[in-house]
PDB file of C-alpha atoms in Angstrom:
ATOM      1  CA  UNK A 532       7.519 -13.673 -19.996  1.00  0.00           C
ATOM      2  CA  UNK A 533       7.995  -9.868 -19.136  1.00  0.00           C
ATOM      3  CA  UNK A 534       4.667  -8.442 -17.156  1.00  0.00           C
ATOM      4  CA  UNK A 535       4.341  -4.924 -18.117  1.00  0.00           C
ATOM      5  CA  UNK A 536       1.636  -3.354 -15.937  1.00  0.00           C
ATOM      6  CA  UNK A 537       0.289   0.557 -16.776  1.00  0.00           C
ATOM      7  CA  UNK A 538      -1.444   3.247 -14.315  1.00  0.00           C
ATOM      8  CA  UNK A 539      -3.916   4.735 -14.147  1.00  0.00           C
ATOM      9  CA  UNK A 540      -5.742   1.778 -16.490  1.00  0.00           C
ATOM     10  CA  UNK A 541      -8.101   5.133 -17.172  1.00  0.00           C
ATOM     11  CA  UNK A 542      -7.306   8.609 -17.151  1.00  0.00           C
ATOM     12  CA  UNK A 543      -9.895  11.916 -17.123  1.00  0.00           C
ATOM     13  CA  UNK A 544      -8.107  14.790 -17.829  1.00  0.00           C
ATOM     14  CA  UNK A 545      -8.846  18.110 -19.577  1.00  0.00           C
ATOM     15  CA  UNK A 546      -7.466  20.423 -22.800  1.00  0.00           C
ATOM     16  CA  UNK A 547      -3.671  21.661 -21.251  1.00  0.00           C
ATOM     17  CA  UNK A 548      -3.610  19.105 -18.689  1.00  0.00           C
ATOM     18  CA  UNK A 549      -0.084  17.709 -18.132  1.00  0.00           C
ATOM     19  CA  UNK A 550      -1.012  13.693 -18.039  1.00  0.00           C
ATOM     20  CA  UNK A 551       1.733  11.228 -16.585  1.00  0.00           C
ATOM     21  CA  UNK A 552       1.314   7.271 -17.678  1.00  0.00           C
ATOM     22  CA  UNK A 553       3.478   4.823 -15.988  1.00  0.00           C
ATOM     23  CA  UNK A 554       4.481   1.234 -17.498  1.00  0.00           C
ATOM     24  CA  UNK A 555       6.634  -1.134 -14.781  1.00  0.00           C
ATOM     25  CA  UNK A 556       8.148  -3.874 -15.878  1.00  0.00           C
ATOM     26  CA  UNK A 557       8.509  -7.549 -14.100  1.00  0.00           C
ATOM     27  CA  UNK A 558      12.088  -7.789 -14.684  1.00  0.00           C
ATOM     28  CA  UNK A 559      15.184  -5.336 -15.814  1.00  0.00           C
ATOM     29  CA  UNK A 560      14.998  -4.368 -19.555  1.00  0.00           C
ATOM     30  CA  UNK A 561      16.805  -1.740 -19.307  1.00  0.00           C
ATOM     31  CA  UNK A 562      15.596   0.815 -22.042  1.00  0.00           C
ATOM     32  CA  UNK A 563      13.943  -1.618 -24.581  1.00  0.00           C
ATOM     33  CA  UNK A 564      10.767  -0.022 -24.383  1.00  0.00           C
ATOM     34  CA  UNK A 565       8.190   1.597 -26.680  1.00  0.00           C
ATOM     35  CA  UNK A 566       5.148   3.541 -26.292  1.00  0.00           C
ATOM     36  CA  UNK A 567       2.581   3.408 -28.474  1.00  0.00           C
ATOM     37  CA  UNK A 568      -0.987   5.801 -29.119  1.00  0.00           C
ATOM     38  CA  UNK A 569      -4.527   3.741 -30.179  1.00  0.00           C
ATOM     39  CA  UNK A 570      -7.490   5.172 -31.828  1.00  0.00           C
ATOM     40  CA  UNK A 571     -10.552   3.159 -31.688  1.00  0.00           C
ATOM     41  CA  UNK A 572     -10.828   1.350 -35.196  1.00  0.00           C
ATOM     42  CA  UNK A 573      -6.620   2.058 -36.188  1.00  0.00           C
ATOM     43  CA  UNK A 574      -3.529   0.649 -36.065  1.00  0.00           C
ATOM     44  CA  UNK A 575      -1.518   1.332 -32.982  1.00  0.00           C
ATOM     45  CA  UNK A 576       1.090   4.882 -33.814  1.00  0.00           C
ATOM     46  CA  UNK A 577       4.467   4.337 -32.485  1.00  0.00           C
ATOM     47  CA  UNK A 578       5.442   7.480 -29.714  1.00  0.00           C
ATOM     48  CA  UNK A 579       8.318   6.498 -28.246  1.00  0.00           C
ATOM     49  CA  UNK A 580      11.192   4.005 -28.632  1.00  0.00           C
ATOM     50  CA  UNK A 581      14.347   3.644 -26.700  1.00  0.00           C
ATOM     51  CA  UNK A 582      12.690   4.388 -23.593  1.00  0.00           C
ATOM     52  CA  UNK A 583      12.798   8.262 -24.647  1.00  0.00           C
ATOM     53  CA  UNK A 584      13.602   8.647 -28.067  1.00  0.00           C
ATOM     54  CA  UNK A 585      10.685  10.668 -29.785  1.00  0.00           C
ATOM     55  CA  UNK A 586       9.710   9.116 -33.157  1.00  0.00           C
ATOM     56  CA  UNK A 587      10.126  11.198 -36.345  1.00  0.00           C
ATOM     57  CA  UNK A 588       7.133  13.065 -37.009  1.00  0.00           C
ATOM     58  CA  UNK A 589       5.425  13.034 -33.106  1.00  0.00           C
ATOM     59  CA  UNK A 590       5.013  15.997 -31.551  1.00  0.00           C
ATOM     60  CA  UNK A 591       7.093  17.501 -28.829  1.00  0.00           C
ATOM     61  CA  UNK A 592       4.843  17.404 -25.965  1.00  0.00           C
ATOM     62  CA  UNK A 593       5.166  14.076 -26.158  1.00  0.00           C
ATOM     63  CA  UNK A 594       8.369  12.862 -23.805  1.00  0.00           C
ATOM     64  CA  UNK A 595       9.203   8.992 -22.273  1.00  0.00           C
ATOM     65  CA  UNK A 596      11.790   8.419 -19.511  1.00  0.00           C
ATOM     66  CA  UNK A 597      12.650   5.821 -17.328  1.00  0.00           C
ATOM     67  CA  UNK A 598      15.248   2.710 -17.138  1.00  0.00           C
ATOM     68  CA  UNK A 599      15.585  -0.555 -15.782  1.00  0.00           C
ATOM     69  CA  UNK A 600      12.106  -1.029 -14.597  1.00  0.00           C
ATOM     70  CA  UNK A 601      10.096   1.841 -14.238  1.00  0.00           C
ATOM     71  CA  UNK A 602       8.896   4.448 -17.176  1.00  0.00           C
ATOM     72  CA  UNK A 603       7.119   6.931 -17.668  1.00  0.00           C
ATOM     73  CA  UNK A 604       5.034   8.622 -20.771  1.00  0.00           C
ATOM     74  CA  UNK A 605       4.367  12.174 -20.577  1.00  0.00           C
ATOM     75  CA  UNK A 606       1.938  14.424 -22.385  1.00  0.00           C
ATOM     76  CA  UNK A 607       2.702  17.988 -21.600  1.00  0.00           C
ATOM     77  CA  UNK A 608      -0.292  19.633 -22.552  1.00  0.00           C
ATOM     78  CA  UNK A 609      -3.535  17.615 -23.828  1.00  0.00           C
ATOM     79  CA  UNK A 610      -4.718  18.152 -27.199  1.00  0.00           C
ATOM     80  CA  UNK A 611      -7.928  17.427 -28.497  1.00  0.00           C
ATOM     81  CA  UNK A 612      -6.387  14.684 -30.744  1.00  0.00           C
ATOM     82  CA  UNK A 613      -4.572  12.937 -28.087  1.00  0.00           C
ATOM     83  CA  UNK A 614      -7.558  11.366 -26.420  1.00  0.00           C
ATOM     84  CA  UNK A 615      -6.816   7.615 -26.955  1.00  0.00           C
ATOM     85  CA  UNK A 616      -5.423   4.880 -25.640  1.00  0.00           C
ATOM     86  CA  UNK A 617      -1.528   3.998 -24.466  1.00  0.00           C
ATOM     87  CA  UNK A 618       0.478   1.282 -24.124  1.00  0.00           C
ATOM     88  CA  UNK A 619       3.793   0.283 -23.078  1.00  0.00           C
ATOM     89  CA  UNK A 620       5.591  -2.215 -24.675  1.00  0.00           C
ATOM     90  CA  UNK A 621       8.585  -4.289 -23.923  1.00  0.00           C
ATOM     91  CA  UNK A 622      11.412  -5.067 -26.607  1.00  0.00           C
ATOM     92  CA  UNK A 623      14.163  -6.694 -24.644  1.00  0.00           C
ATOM     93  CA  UNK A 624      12.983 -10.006 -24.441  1.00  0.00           C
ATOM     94  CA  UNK A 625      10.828 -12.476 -26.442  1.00  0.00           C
ATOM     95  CA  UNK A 626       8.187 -12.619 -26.679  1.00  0.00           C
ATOM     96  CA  UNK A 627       7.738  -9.152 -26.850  1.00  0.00           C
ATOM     97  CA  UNK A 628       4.923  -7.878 -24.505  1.00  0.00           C
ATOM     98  CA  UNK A 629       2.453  -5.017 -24.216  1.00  0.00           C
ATOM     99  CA  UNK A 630       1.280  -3.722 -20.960  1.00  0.00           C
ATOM    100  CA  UNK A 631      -2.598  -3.658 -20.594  1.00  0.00           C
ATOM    101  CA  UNK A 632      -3.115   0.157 -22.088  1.00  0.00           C
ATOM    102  CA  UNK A 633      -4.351   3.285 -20.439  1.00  0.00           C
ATOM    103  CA  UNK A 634      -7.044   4.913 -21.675  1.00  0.00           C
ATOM    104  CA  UNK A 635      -6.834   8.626 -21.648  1.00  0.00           C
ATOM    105  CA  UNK A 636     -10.573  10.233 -21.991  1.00  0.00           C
ATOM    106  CA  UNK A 637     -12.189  13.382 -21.787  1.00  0.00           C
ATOM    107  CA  UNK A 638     -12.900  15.103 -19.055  1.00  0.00           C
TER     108      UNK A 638
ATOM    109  CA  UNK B1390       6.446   6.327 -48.336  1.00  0.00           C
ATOM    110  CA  UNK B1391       6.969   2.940 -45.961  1.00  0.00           C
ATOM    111  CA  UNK B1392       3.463   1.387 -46.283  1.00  0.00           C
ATOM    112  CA  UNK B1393       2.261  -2.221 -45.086  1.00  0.00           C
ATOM    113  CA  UNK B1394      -1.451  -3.098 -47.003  1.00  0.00           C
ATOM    114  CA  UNK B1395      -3.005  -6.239 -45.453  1.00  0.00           C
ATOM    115  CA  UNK B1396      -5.667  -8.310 -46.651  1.00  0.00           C
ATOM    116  CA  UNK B1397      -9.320  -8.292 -46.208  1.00  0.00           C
ATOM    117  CA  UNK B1398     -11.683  -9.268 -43.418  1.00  0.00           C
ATOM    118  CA  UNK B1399     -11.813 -13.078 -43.338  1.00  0.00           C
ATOM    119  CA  UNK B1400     -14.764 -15.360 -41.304  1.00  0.00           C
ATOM    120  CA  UNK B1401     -13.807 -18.738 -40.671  1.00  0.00           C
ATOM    121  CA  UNK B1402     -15.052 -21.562 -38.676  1.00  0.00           C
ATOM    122  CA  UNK B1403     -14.260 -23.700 -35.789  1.00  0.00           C
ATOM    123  CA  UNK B1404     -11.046 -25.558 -36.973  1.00  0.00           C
ATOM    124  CA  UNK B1405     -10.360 -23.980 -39.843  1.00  0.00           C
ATOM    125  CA  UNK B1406      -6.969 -22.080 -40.997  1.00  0.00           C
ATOM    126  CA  UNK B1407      -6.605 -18.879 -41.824  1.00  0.00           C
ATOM    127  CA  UNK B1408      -4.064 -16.839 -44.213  1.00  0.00           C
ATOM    128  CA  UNK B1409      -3.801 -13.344 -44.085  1.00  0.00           C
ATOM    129  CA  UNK B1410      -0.976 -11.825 -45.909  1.00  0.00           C
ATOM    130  CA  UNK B1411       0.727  -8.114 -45.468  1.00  0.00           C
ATOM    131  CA  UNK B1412       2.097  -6.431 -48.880  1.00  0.00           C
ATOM    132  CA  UNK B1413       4.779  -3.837 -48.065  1.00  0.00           C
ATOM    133  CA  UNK B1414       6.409  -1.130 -50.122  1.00  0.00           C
ATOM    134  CA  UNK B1415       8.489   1.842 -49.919  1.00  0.00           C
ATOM    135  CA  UNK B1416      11.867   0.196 -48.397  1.00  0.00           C
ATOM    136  CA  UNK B1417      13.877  -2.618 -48.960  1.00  0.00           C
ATOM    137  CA  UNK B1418      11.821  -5.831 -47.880  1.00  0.00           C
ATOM    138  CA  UNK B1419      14.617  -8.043 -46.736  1.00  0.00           C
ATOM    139  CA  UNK B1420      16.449  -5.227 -44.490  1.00  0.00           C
ATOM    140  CA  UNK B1421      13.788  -4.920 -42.119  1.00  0.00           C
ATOM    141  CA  UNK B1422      11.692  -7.499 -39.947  1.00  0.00           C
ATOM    142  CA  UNK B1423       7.947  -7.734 -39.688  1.00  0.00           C
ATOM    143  CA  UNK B1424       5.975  -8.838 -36.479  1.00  0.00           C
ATOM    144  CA  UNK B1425       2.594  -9.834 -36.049  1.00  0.00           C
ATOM    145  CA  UNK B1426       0.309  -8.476 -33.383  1.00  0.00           C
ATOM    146  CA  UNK B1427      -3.192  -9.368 -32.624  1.00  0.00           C
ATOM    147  CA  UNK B1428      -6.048  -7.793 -30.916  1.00  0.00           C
ATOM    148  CA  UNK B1429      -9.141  -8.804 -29.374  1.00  0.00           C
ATOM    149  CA  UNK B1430     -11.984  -7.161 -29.657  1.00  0.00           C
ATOM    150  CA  UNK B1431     -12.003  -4.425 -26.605  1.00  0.00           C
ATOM    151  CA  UNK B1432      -8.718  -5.999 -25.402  1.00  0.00           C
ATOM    152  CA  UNK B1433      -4.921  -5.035 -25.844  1.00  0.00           C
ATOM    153  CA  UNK B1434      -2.173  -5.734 -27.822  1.00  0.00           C
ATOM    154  CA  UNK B1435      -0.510  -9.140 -28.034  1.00  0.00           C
ATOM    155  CA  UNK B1436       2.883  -9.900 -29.992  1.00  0.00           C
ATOM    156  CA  UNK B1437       2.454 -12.902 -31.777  1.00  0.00           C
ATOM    157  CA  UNK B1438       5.702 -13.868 -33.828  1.00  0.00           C
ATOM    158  CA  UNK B1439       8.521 -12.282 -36.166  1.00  0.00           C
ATOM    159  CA  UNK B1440       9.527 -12.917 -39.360  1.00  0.00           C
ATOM    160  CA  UNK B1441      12.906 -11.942 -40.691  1.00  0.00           C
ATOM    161  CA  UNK B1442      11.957 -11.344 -44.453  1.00  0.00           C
ATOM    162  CA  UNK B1443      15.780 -11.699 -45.417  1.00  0.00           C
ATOM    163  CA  UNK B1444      16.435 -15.542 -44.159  1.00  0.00           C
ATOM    164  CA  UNK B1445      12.660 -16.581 -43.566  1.00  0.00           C
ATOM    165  CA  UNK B1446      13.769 -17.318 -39.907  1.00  0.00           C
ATOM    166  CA  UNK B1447      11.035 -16.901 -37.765  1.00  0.00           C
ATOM    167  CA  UNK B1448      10.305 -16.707 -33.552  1.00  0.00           C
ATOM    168  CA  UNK B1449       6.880 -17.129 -32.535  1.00  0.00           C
ATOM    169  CA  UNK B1450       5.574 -17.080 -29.519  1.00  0.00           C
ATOM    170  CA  UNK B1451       5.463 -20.224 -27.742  1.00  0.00           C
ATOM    171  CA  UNK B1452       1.474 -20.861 -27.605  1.00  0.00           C
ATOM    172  CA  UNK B1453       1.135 -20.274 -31.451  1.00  0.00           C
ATOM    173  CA  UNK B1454       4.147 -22.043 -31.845  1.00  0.00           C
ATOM    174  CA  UNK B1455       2.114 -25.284 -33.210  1.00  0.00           C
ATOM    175  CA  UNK B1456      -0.884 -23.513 -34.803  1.00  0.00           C
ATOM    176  CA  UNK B1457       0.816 -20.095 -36.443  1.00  0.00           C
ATOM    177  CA  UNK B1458       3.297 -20.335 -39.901  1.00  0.00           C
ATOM    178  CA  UNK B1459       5.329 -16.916 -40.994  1.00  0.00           C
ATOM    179  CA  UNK B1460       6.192 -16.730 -44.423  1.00  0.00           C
ATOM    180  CA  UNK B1461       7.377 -14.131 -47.117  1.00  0.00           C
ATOM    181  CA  UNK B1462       7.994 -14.170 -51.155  1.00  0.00           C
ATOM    182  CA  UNK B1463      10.532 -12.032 -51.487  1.00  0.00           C
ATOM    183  CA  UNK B1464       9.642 -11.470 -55.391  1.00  0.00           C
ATOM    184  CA  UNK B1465       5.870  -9.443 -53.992  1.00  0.00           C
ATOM    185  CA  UNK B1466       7.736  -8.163 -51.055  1.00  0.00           C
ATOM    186  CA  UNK B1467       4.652  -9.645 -49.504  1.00  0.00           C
ATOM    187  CA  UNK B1468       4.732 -11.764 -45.596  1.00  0.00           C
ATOM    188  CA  UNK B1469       2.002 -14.035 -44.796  1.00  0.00           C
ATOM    189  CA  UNK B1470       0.849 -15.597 -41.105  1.00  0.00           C
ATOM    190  CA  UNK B1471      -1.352 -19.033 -41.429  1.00  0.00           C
ATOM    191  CA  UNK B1472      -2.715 -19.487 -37.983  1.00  0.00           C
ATOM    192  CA  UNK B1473      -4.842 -22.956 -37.785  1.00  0.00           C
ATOM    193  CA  UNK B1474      -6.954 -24.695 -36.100  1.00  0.00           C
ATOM    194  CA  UNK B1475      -8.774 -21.559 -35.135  1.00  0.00           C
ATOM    195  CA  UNK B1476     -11.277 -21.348 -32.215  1.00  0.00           C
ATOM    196  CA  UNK B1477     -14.059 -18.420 -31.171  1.00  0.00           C
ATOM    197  CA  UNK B1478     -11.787 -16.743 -29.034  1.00  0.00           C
ATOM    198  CA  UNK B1479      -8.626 -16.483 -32.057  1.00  0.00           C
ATOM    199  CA  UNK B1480     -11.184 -13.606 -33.308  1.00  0.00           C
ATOM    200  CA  UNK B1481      -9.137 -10.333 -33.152  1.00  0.00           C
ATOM    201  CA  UNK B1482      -7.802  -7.676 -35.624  1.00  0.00           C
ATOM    202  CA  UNK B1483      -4.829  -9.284 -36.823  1.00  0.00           C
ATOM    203  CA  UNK B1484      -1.993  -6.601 -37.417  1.00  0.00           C
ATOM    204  CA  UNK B1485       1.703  -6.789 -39.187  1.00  0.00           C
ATOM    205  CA  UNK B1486       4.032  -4.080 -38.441  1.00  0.00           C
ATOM    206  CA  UNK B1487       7.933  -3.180 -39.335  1.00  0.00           C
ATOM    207  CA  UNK B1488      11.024  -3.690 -37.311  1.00  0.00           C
ATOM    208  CA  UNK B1489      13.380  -1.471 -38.715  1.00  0.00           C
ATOM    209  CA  UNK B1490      16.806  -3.282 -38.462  1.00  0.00           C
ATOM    210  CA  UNK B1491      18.392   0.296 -38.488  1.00  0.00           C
ATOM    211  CA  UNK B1492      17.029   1.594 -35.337  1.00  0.00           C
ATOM    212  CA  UNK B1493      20.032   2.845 -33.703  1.00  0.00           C
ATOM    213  CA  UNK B1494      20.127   4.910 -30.583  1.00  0.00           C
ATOM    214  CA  UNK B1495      23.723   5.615 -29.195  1.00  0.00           C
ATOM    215  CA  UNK B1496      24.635   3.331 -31.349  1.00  0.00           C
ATOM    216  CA  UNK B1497      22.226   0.514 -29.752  1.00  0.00           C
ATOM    217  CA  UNK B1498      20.043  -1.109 -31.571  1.00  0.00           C
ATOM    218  CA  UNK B1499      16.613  -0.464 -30.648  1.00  0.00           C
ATOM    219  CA  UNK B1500      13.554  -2.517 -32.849  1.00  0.00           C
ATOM    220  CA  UNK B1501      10.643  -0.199 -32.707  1.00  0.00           C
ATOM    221  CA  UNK B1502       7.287  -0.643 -34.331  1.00  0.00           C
ATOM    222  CA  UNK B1503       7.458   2.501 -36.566  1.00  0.00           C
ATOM    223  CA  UNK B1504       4.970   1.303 -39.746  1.00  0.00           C
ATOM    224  CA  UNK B1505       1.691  -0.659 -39.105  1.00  0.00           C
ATOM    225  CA  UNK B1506      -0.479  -2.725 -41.481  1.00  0.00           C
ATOM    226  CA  UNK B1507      -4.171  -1.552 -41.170  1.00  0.00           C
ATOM    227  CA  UNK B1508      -5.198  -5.074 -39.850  1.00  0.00           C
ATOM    228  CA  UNK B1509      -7.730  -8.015 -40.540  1.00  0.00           C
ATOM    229  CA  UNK B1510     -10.444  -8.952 -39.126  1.00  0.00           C
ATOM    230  CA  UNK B1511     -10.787 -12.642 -38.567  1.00  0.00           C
ATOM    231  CA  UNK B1512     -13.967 -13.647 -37.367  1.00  0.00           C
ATOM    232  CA  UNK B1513     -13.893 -17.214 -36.150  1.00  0.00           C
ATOM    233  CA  UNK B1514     -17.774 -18.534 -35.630  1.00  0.00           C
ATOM    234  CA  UNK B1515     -19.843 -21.792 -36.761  1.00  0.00           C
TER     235      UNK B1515
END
């Protein structure tokens, strides 16, 4: 199976803060990979797809990059509403995997 | 509007099955796929199986592949996931979520997650 591991596992950051997640993967899958935001007690909200392809309907400040094995999710500037938690996920391969989430909290 | 509307919260015992089924709407049930995800409580996300609503092919992953069972009825546009023999530790939210078989990107497919059931809770305890 495709390991997907995330840093930081948990993130403090502030309102405006530019916050960088990273998602590596245990093998090439090129850019078969999604990001996805939690809220506690919700389904998971899909981000990202295509490594940086924003979904329809997700802000702007919102940005993925990355290839091969290493990616990256960016938040530009924090908003109150983006404290949650992250995860990569892997689409190349079955099964499809998650990485283990980063949890982005308030400072 | 694309939405997925699962079942309701289901406690079970030790060795018991369990069938939770996800209702969709608002697209055309047998153009897209449907997964199933599960989640512990206070842990992460784990991919469980797919179901291809249009064939009823399915691809689980290989240690539900004896206990879990991926069906649709195409006439209710409704998929359903039997997972037996359940132990303590199969208790997790229990999610279904939409593949769109469209998802192009430079004219690559991509499957993406886009639309989510709410999930079930599935308490397993004697």
């Amino acid at each position: 199976d495709v390991q997907l591991t995330q840093s930081p596992s948990f993130l403090s950051a502030s309102i405006g803060d530019r916050v960088t997640i990273t998602c590596r993967a245990s093998q090439i899958i090129s850019s078969y990979l999604a990001w996805y935001q939690q809220k506690p007690g919700e389904a998971p909200k899909l981000l990202i797809y295509a490594a940086s392809t924003l979904q329809s309907g997700v802000p702007s400040r919102f940005s993925g990059s990355g290839s091969g094995t290493a990616f990256t999710l960016t938040i530009s500037s924090l908003q109150p509403e983006d404290f949650a938690t992250y995860y990569c996920q892997q689409l190349n391969f079955y099964p499809f995997t998650f990485g283990p989430g980063t949890k982005v909290d308030i400072k | 509007q694309v939405q997925l509307v699962q079942s309701g919260p289901e406690v079970q015992k030790p060795g018991a099955s369990v069938k939770i089924s996800c209702k969709t709407s608002g697209y055309s049930f047998t153009s897209d796929y449907v997964h199933w995800v599960r989640q512990a409580p206070g842990q992460g996300l784990e991919w469980m199986g797919i179901i291809d609503p249009k064939t009823g092919r399915t691809s689980y992953k290989e240690r539900f592949q004896n206990r879990v069972n991926m069906t649709r009825d195409t006439s209710t546009s409704t998929v359903y996931m039997e997972v037996s023999s359940l132990k303590s530790d199969d208790t997790a939210r229990y999610f279904c979520a939409r593949d769109s078989r469209l998802s192009m990107v430079r004219g690559v497919h991509y499957p993406k997650f886009d639309f989510w059931g709410q999930g079930t809770l599935v308490t397993v305890s004697s």
